PDB file of C-alpha atoms in Angstrom:
ATOM      1  CA  MET A   1     -33.619  -9.558  -1.884  1.00  0.00           C
ATOM      2  CA  THR A   2     -30.316  -9.448   0.000  1.00  0.00           C
ATOM      3  CA  ILE A   3     -27.396  -8.245  -2.133  1.00  0.00           C
ATOM      4  CA  GLN A   4     -24.668 -10.445  -0.717  1.00  0.00           C
ATOM      5  CA  ASP A   5     -22.231 -12.961  -2.207  1.00  0.00           C
ATOM      6  CA  THR A   6     -22.929 -16.536  -1.103  1.00  0.00           C
ATOM      7  CA  PRO A   7     -20.859 -19.748  -1.107  1.00  0.00           C
ATOM      8  CA  GLU A   8     -21.738 -22.277  -3.816  1.00  0.00           C
ATOM      9  CA  GLU A   9     -19.837 -25.050  -5.561  1.00  0.00           C
ATOM     10  CA  TRP A  10     -20.924 -26.751  -8.774  1.00  0.00           C
ATOM     11  CA  GLU A  11     -20.082 -30.392  -9.437  1.00  0.00           C
ATOM     12  CA  ILE A  12     -16.593 -31.065 -10.785  1.00  0.00           C
ATOM     13  CA  ARG A  13     -16.297 -34.223 -12.914  1.00  0.00           C
ATOM     14  CA  ALA A  14     -12.514 -34.094 -13.264  1.00  0.00           C
ATOM     15  CA  THR A  15      -9.599 -31.830 -12.437  1.00  0.00           C
ATOM     16  CA  ARG A  16      -5.934 -31.559 -13.413  1.00  0.00           C
ATOM     17  CA  THR A  17      -3.036 -29.164 -12.854  1.00  0.00           C
ATOM     18  CA  PRO A  18      -1.188 -28.604 -16.146  1.00  0.00           C
ATOM     19  CA  PHE A  19       1.222 -26.066 -14.639  1.00  0.00           C
ATOM     20  CA  THR A  20       2.767 -25.560 -11.204  1.00  0.00           C
ATOM     21  CA  GLY A  21       4.934 -22.513 -10.503  1.00  0.00           C
ATOM     22  CA  ALA A  22       6.859 -21.217  -7.509  1.00  0.00           C
ATOM     23  CA  LYS A  23       3.874 -19.507  -5.880  1.00  0.00           C
ATOM     24  CA  THR A  24       0.843 -20.239  -8.068  1.00  0.00           C
ATOM     25  CA  SER A  25      -0.457 -22.940 -10.382  1.00  0.00           C
ATOM     26  CA  VAL A  26      -3.006 -23.385 -13.169  1.00  0.00           C
ATOM     27  CA  ARG A  27      -5.890 -25.797 -12.699  1.00  0.00           C
ATOM     28  CA  THR A  28      -8.376 -27.151 -15.216  1.00  0.00           C
ATOM     29  CA  ASP A  29     -11.743 -28.282 -13.838  1.00  0.00           C
ATOM     30  CA  GLU A  30     -14.487 -30.046 -15.811  1.00  0.00           C
ATOM     31  CA  VAL A  31     -17.556 -28.301 -14.362  1.00  0.00           C
ATOM     32  CA  VAL A  32     -21.184 -29.400 -14.729  1.00  0.00           C
ATOM     33  CA  MET A  33     -23.304 -26.501 -16.015  1.00  0.00           C
ATOM     34  CA  PRO A  34     -26.973 -25.873 -15.049  1.00  0.00           C
ATOM     35  CA  ASP A  35     -28.192 -27.593 -18.236  1.00  0.00           C
ATOM     36  CA  GLY A  36     -26.165 -30.736 -17.495  1.00  0.00           C
ATOM     37  CA  SER A  37     -23.389 -30.045 -19.984  1.00  0.00           C
ATOM     38  CA  VAL A  38     -19.744 -30.110 -18.909  1.00  0.00           C
ATOM     39  CA  SER A  39     -17.321 -27.278 -19.649  1.00  0.00           C
ATOM     40  CA  ALA A  40     -13.624 -26.870 -18.911  1.00  0.00           C
ATOM     41  CA  ARG A  41     -12.626 -23.939 -16.736  1.00  0.00           C
ATOM     42  CA  ASP A  42      -8.952 -22.930 -16.509  1.00  0.00           C
ATOM     43  CA  TYR A  43      -7.898 -20.714 -13.606  1.00  0.00           C
ATOM     44  CA  GLN A  44      -4.904 -19.664 -11.579  1.00  0.00           C
ATOM     45  CA  VAL A  45      -4.710 -21.088  -8.063  1.00  0.00           C
ATOM     46  CA  HIS A  46      -3.369 -18.358  -5.776  1.00  0.00           C
ATOM     47  CA  PRO A  47      -2.437 -18.364  -2.056  1.00  0.00           C
ATOM     48  CA  GLY A  48      -4.103 -15.006  -1.428  1.00  0.00           C
ATOM     49  CA  SER A  49      -2.703 -11.577  -0.622  1.00  0.00           C
ATOM     50  CA  VAL A  50      -2.873  -8.661   1.743  1.00  0.00           C
ATOM     51  CA  ALA A  51      -2.544  -4.950   1.016  1.00  0.00           C
ATOM     52  CA  VAL A  52      -2.166  -1.920   3.270  1.00  0.00           C
ATOM     53  CA  LEU A  53      -3.618   1.538   2.760  1.00  0.00           C
ATOM     54  CA  ALA A  54      -1.408   3.392   5.230  1.00  0.00           C
ATOM     55  CA  LEU A  55      -2.855   6.835   6.000  1.00  0.00           C
ATOM     56  CA  ASP A  56      -0.759   9.436   7.813  1.00  0.00           C
ATOM     57  CA  ASP A  57      -1.837  12.424   9.921  1.00  0.00           C
ATOM     58  CA  ALA A  58      -1.545  14.743   6.928  1.00  0.00           C
ATOM     59  CA  ASP A  59      -4.156  12.710   5.017  1.00  0.00           C
ATOM     60  CA  ARG A  60      -1.566  11.211   2.710  1.00  0.00           C
ATOM     61  CA  VAL A  61      -1.385   7.597   1.587  1.00  0.00           C
ATOM     62  CA  LEU A  62       1.927   5.740   1.580  1.00  0.00           C
ATOM     63  CA  VAL A  63       2.515   4.387  -1.931  1.00  0.00           C
ATOM     64  CA  VAL A  64       5.307   2.487  -3.626  1.00  0.00           C
ATOM     65  CA  ARG A  65       6.307   2.366  -7.290  1.00  0.00           C
ATOM     66  CA  GLN A  66       7.769  -0.707  -8.930  1.00  0.00           C
ATOM     67  CA  TYR A  67       8.031  -2.498 -12.250  1.00  0.00           C
ATOM     68  CA  ARG A  68       5.363  -5.108 -13.064  1.00  0.00           C
ATOM     69  CA  HIS A  69       6.536  -7.288 -15.892  1.00  0.00           C
ATOM     70  CA  PRO A  70       3.192  -8.860 -17.011  1.00  0.00           C
ATOM     71  CA  VAL A  71       1.758  -5.417 -17.845  1.00  0.00           C
ATOM     72  CA  ARG A  72       5.121  -3.841 -18.823  1.00  0.00           C
ATOM     73  CA  GLN A  73       4.571  -0.826 -16.606  1.00  0.00           C
ATOM     74  CA  ARG A  74       5.978   0.757 -13.476  1.00  0.00           C
ATOM     75  CA  LEU A  75       2.937   1.092 -11.244  1.00  0.00           C
ATOM     76  CA  TRP A  76       2.121   3.118  -8.167  1.00  0.00           C
ATOM     77  CA  GLU A  77       0.718   0.727  -5.575  1.00  0.00           C
ATOM     78  CA  ILE A  78       0.007   0.391  -1.877  1.00  0.00           C
ATOM     79  CA  PRO A  79       2.235  -2.046   0.051  1.00  0.00           C
ATOM     80  CA  ALA A  80       1.080  -5.617  -0.550  1.00  0.00           C
ATOM     81  CA  GLY A  81       2.267  -9.194  -0.532  1.00  0.00           C
ATOM     82  CA  LEU A  82       1.378 -12.860  -0.679  1.00  0.00           C
ATOM     83  CA  LEU A  83       0.046 -15.015   2.112  1.00  0.00           C
ATOM     84  CA  ASP A  84       3.034 -17.324   1.832  1.00  0.00           C
ATOM     85  CA  VAL A  85       2.063 -19.675   4.661  1.00  0.00           C
ATOM     86  CA  PRO A  86      -1.283 -21.567   4.563  1.00  0.00           C
ATOM     87  CA  GLY A  87      -3.554 -20.269   7.319  1.00  0.00           C
ATOM     88  CA  GLU A  88      -1.282 -17.283   7.953  1.00  0.00           C
ATOM     89  CA  ASN A  89      -2.844 -14.480   9.968  1.00  0.00           C
ATOM     90  CA  PRO A  90      -3.474 -11.738   7.372  1.00  0.00           C
ATOM     91  CA  LEU A  91      -2.910  -8.924   9.879  1.00  0.00           C
ATOM     92  CA  HIS A  92       0.563 -10.234  10.680  1.00  0.00           C
ATOM     93  CA  ALA A  93       1.298 -10.540   6.964  1.00  0.00           C
ATOM     94  CA  ALA A  94       0.123  -6.964   6.344  1.00  0.00           C
ATOM     95  CA  GLN A  95       2.272  -5.639   9.176  1.00  0.00           C
ATOM     96  CA  ARG A  96       5.246  -7.484   7.706  1.00  0.00           C
ATOM     97  CA  GLU A  97       4.664  -6.045   4.230  1.00  0.00           C
ATOM     98  CA  LEU A  98       4.384  -2.477   5.537  1.00  0.00           C
ATOM     99  CA  TYR A  99       7.672  -2.940   7.372  1.00  0.00           C
ATOM    100  CA  GLU A 100       9.476  -4.610   4.473  1.00  0.00           C
ATOM    101  CA  GLU A 101       8.364  -2.219   1.735  1.00  0.00           C
ATOM    102  CA  ALA A 102       8.346   1.087   3.630  1.00  0.00           C
ATOM    103  CA  HIS A 103      10.018   0.487   7.028  1.00  0.00           C
ATOM    104  CA  VAL A 104       6.853   1.798   8.699  1.00  0.00           C
ATOM    105  CA  LYS A 105       4.673   0.511  11.540  1.00  0.00           C
ATOM    106  CA  ALA A 106       1.108   1.490  12.494  1.00  0.00           C
ATOM    107  CA  GLU A 107      -0.827   1.683  15.742  1.00  0.00           C
ATOM    108  CA  ASP A 108      -4.389   1.323  14.423  1.00  0.00           C
ATOM    109  CA  TRP A 109      -5.408  -1.441  12.020  1.00  0.00           C
ATOM    110  CA  ARG A 110      -8.832  -2.115  10.496  1.00  0.00           C
ATOM    111  CA  VAL A 111     -10.202  -4.096   7.560  1.00  0.00           C
ATOM    112  CA  LEU A 112     -10.986  -1.706   4.719  1.00  0.00           C
ATOM    113  CA  THR A 113     -12.372  -4.262   2.259  1.00  0.00           C
ATOM    114  CA  ASP A 114     -12.039  -7.823   0.934  1.00  0.00           C
ATOM    115  CA  VAL A 115     -11.953  -8.517  -2.802  1.00  0.00           C
ATOM    116  CA  TYR A 116     -11.449 -11.238  -5.400  1.00  0.00           C
ATOM    117  CA  THR A 117      -9.123  -9.639  -7.942  1.00  0.00           C
ATOM    118  CA  THR A 118     -10.163 -11.557 -11.078  1.00  0.00           C
ATOM    119  CA  PRO A 119     -12.744 -14.212 -10.117  1.00  0.00           C
ATOM    120  CA  GLY A 120     -13.320 -15.254 -13.730  1.00  0.00           C
ATOM    121  CA  GLY A 121      -9.782 -16.571 -14.064  1.00  0.00           C
ATOM    122  CA  CYS A 122      -8.078 -16.637 -10.671  1.00  0.00           C
ATOM    123  CA  ASP A 123      -9.074 -17.531  -7.110  1.00  0.00           C
ATOM    124  CA  GLU A 124      -6.896 -14.812  -5.555  1.00  0.00           C
ATOM    125  CA  ALA A 125      -8.529 -13.155  -2.543  1.00  0.00           C
ATOM    126  CA  VAL A 126      -7.092  -9.923  -1.149  1.00  0.00           C
ATOM    127  CA  ARG A 127      -7.744  -8.332   2.231  1.00  0.00           C
ATOM    128  CA  VAL A 128      -7.065  -4.587   2.150  1.00  0.00           C
ATOM    129  CA  PHE A 129      -6.270  -3.072   5.545  1.00  0.00           C
ATOM    130  CA  LEU A 130      -6.439   0.530   6.681  1.00  0.00           C
ATOM    131  CA  ALA A 131      -3.435   1.416   8.846  1.00  0.00           C
ATOM    132  CA  ARG A 132      -3.233   4.648  10.854  1.00  0.00           C
ATOM    133  CA  GLY A 133      -0.938   6.059  13.507  1.00  0.00           C
ATOM    134  CA  LEU A 134       2.157   5.642  11.345  1.00  0.00           C
ATOM    135  CA  SER A 135       5.735   5.877  12.545  1.00  0.00           C
ATOM    136  CA  GLU A 136       9.190   4.711  11.522  1.00  0.00           C
ATOM    137  CA  ALA A 137       9.749   1.019  12.215  1.00  0.00           C
ATOM    138  CA  ASP A 138      12.424  -0.131  14.624  1.00  0.00           C
ATOM    139  CA  GLY A 139      15.583  -1.928  13.559  1.00  0.00           C
ATOM    140  CA  GLU A 140      17.351  -2.227  10.235  1.00  0.00           C
ATOM    141  CA  ARG A 141      15.628  -1.865   6.914  1.00  0.00           C
ATOM    142  CA  PHE A 142      14.567  -5.025   5.093  1.00  0.00           C
ATOM    143  CA  ALA A 143      17.010  -6.119   2.383  1.00  0.00           C
ATOM    144  CA  ALA A 144      15.159  -5.673  -0.926  1.00  0.00           C
ATOM    145  CA  GLU A 145      15.593  -7.926  -3.964  1.00  0.00           C
ATOM    146  CA  HIS A 146      14.336  -8.374  -7.525  1.00  0.00           C
ATOM    147  CA  GLU A 147      11.771  -5.711  -8.590  1.00  0.00           C
ATOM    148  CA  GLU A 148      11.947  -4.092  -5.159  1.00  0.00           C
ATOM    149  CA  LEU A 149      15.620  -3.115  -5.557  1.00  0.00           C
ATOM    150  CA  ASP A 150      14.726   0.253  -7.116  1.00  0.00           C
ATOM    151  CA  MET A 151      11.308   0.677  -5.491  1.00  0.00           C
ATOM    152  CA  GLU A 152      10.251   4.273  -4.874  1.00  0.00           C
ATOM    153  CA  VAL A 153       8.285   5.247  -1.766  1.00  0.00           C
ATOM    154  CA  ALA A 154       6.118   8.364  -1.506  1.00  0.00           C
ATOM    155  CA  ARG A 155       3.231   9.851   0.457  1.00  0.00           C
ATOM    156  CA  VAL A 156       0.452  11.243  -1.723  1.00  0.00           C
ATOM    157  CA  PRO A 157      -2.683  13.180  -0.669  1.00  0.00           C
ATOM    158  CA  VAL A 158      -5.888  11.150  -0.864  1.00  0.00           C
ATOM    159  CA  ASP A 159      -7.530  13.668  -3.216  1.00  0.00           C
ATOM    160  CA  GLU A 160      -4.630  13.422  -5.656  1.00  0.00           C
ATOM    161  CA  LEU A 161      -4.907   9.641  -5.761  1.00  0.00           C
ATOM    162  CA  VAL A 162      -8.675   9.797  -6.334  1.00  0.00           C
ATOM    163  CA  ARG A 163      -8.119  12.176  -9.229  1.00  0.00           C
ATOM    164  CA  GLY A 164      -5.501   9.854 -10.728  1.00  0.00           C
ATOM    165  CA  VAL A 165      -7.766   6.814 -10.406  1.00  0.00           C
ATOM    166  CA  LEU A 166     -10.708   8.518 -12.112  1.00  0.00           C
ATOM    167  CA  ALA A 167      -8.453   9.973 -14.813  1.00  0.00           C
ATOM    168  CA  GLY A 168      -7.175   6.513 -15.745  1.00  0.00           C
ATOM    169  CA  GLU A 169      -3.637   7.315 -14.616  1.00  0.00           C
ATOM    170  CA  LEU A 170      -3.428   4.814 -11.741  1.00  0.00           C
ATOM    171  CA  HIS A 171      -4.282   1.170 -12.387  1.00  0.00           C
ATOM    172  CA  ASN A 172      -3.129  -1.066  -9.553  1.00  0.00           C
ATOM    173  CA  ASN A 173      -6.118  -3.032  -8.284  1.00  0.00           C
ATOM    174  CA  CYS A 174      -5.401  -2.698  -4.569  1.00  0.00           C
ATOM    175  CA  LEU A 175      -4.632   1.002  -4.797  1.00  0.00           C
ATOM    176  CA  VAL A 176      -7.822   1.733  -6.741  1.00  0.00           C
ATOM    177  CA  VAL A 177     -10.030  -0.393  -4.480  1.00  0.00           C
ATOM    178  CA  GLY A 178      -8.348   0.850  -1.320  1.00  0.00           C
ATOM    179  CA  VAL A 179      -8.509   4.554  -2.089  1.00  0.00           C
ATOM    180  CA  LEU A 180     -12.117   4.494  -3.300  1.00  0.00           C
ATOM    181  CA  SER A 181     -13.133   2.352  -0.312  1.00  0.00           C
ATOM    182  CA  LEU A 182     -11.516   4.889   1.994  1.00  0.00           C
ATOM    183  CA  VAL A 183     -13.544   7.698   0.433  1.00  0.00           C
ATOM    184  CA  ALA A 184     -16.729   5.625   0.640  1.00  0.00           C
ATOM    185  CA  ALA A 185     -16.115   4.733   4.289  1.00  0.00           C
ATOM    186  CA  ARG A 186     -15.617   8.388   5.193  1.00  0.00           C
ATOM    187  CA  ALA A 187     -18.835   9.324   3.419  1.00  0.00           C
ATOM    188  CA  GLY A 188     -20.693   6.556   5.250  1.00  0.00           C
ATOM    189  CA  ASP A 189     -20.367   5.582   8.898  1.00  0.00           C
ATOM    190  CA  GLY A 190     -16.758   6.739   9.219  1.00  0.00           C
ATOM    191  CA  LEU A 191     -13.420   4.966   9.495  1.00  0.00           C
ATOM    192  CA  ASP A 192     -13.917   3.928  13.111  1.00  0.00           C
ATOM    193  CA  ALA A 193     -16.945   1.871  12.010  1.00  0.00           C
ATOM    194  CA  LEU A 194     -14.794  -0.361   9.784  1.00  0.00           C
ATOM    195  CA  ARG A 195     -14.412  -4.023  10.716  1.00  0.00           C
ATOM    196  CA  PRO A 196     -11.718  -4.912  13.276  1.00  0.00           C
ATOM    197  CA  ALA A 197      -8.360  -6.079  11.958  1.00  0.00           C
ATOM    198  CA  LEU A 198      -9.045  -9.688  12.976  1.00  0.00           C
ATOM    199  CA  ALA A 199     -12.524  -9.885  11.424  1.00  0.00           C
ATOM    200  CA  PRO A 200     -13.298 -13.335   9.926  1.00  0.00           C
ATOM    201  CA  TRP A 201     -12.275 -13.847   6.301  1.00  0.00           C
ATOM    202  CA  PRO A 202     -14.072 -16.890   4.839  1.00  0.00           C
ATOM    203  CA  ALA A 203     -12.079 -16.717   1.600  1.00  0.00           C
ATOM    204  CA  ARG A 204      -8.835 -17.332   3.505  1.00  0.00           C
ATOM    205  CA  PRO A 205      -9.585 -18.703   7.015  1.00  0.00           C
ATOM    206  CA  PHE A 206      -6.857 -18.006   9.544  1.00  0.00           C
ATOM    207  CA  THR A 207      -5.915 -18.476  13.171  1.00  0.00           C
ATOM    208  CA  ALA A 208      -6.020 -15.297  15.258  1.00  0.00           C
TER     209      ALA A 208
END
């Protein structure tokens, strides 16, 4: 048996969108179950996101700290952002987010992992990149707004982040997945064996 996720789509008898927001919406689908019954499934429709685990030469990860209103906490995270334009190249979006949130650029980019954040209630797909060869970005800093106005930026050793994840002190999805994937990749075939930055992403197809 091959342990691999596979595409599949059950019959939808009806669909409606009871809420449409600025970036996401809520959809209700009437889905035919295996026994022939029909059940309503509500879920958030999301454009998708990218995140960047930026690793410097001192084996530290660039992290940012900002307020997240839905969970009423100020979280440590890795730079991340929405795929605002349909079909947007995720690498370009990740490079933009690293510049905007930390004023940093990177020479080496690879795909660390792809995840669905909450597939039971949201179709958000996130591509987490590994970025190495960090340096200060050129030009002026991006003008922050909203929650990013008082964003903190730090560089934290990988081991310290792993400890915080396992201790239940760090909770951001992309940070947790990214850091643990980094450790797993090192223990496996190594970071240079990771997929190239422009590897196909069926969940959010894009133009290279």
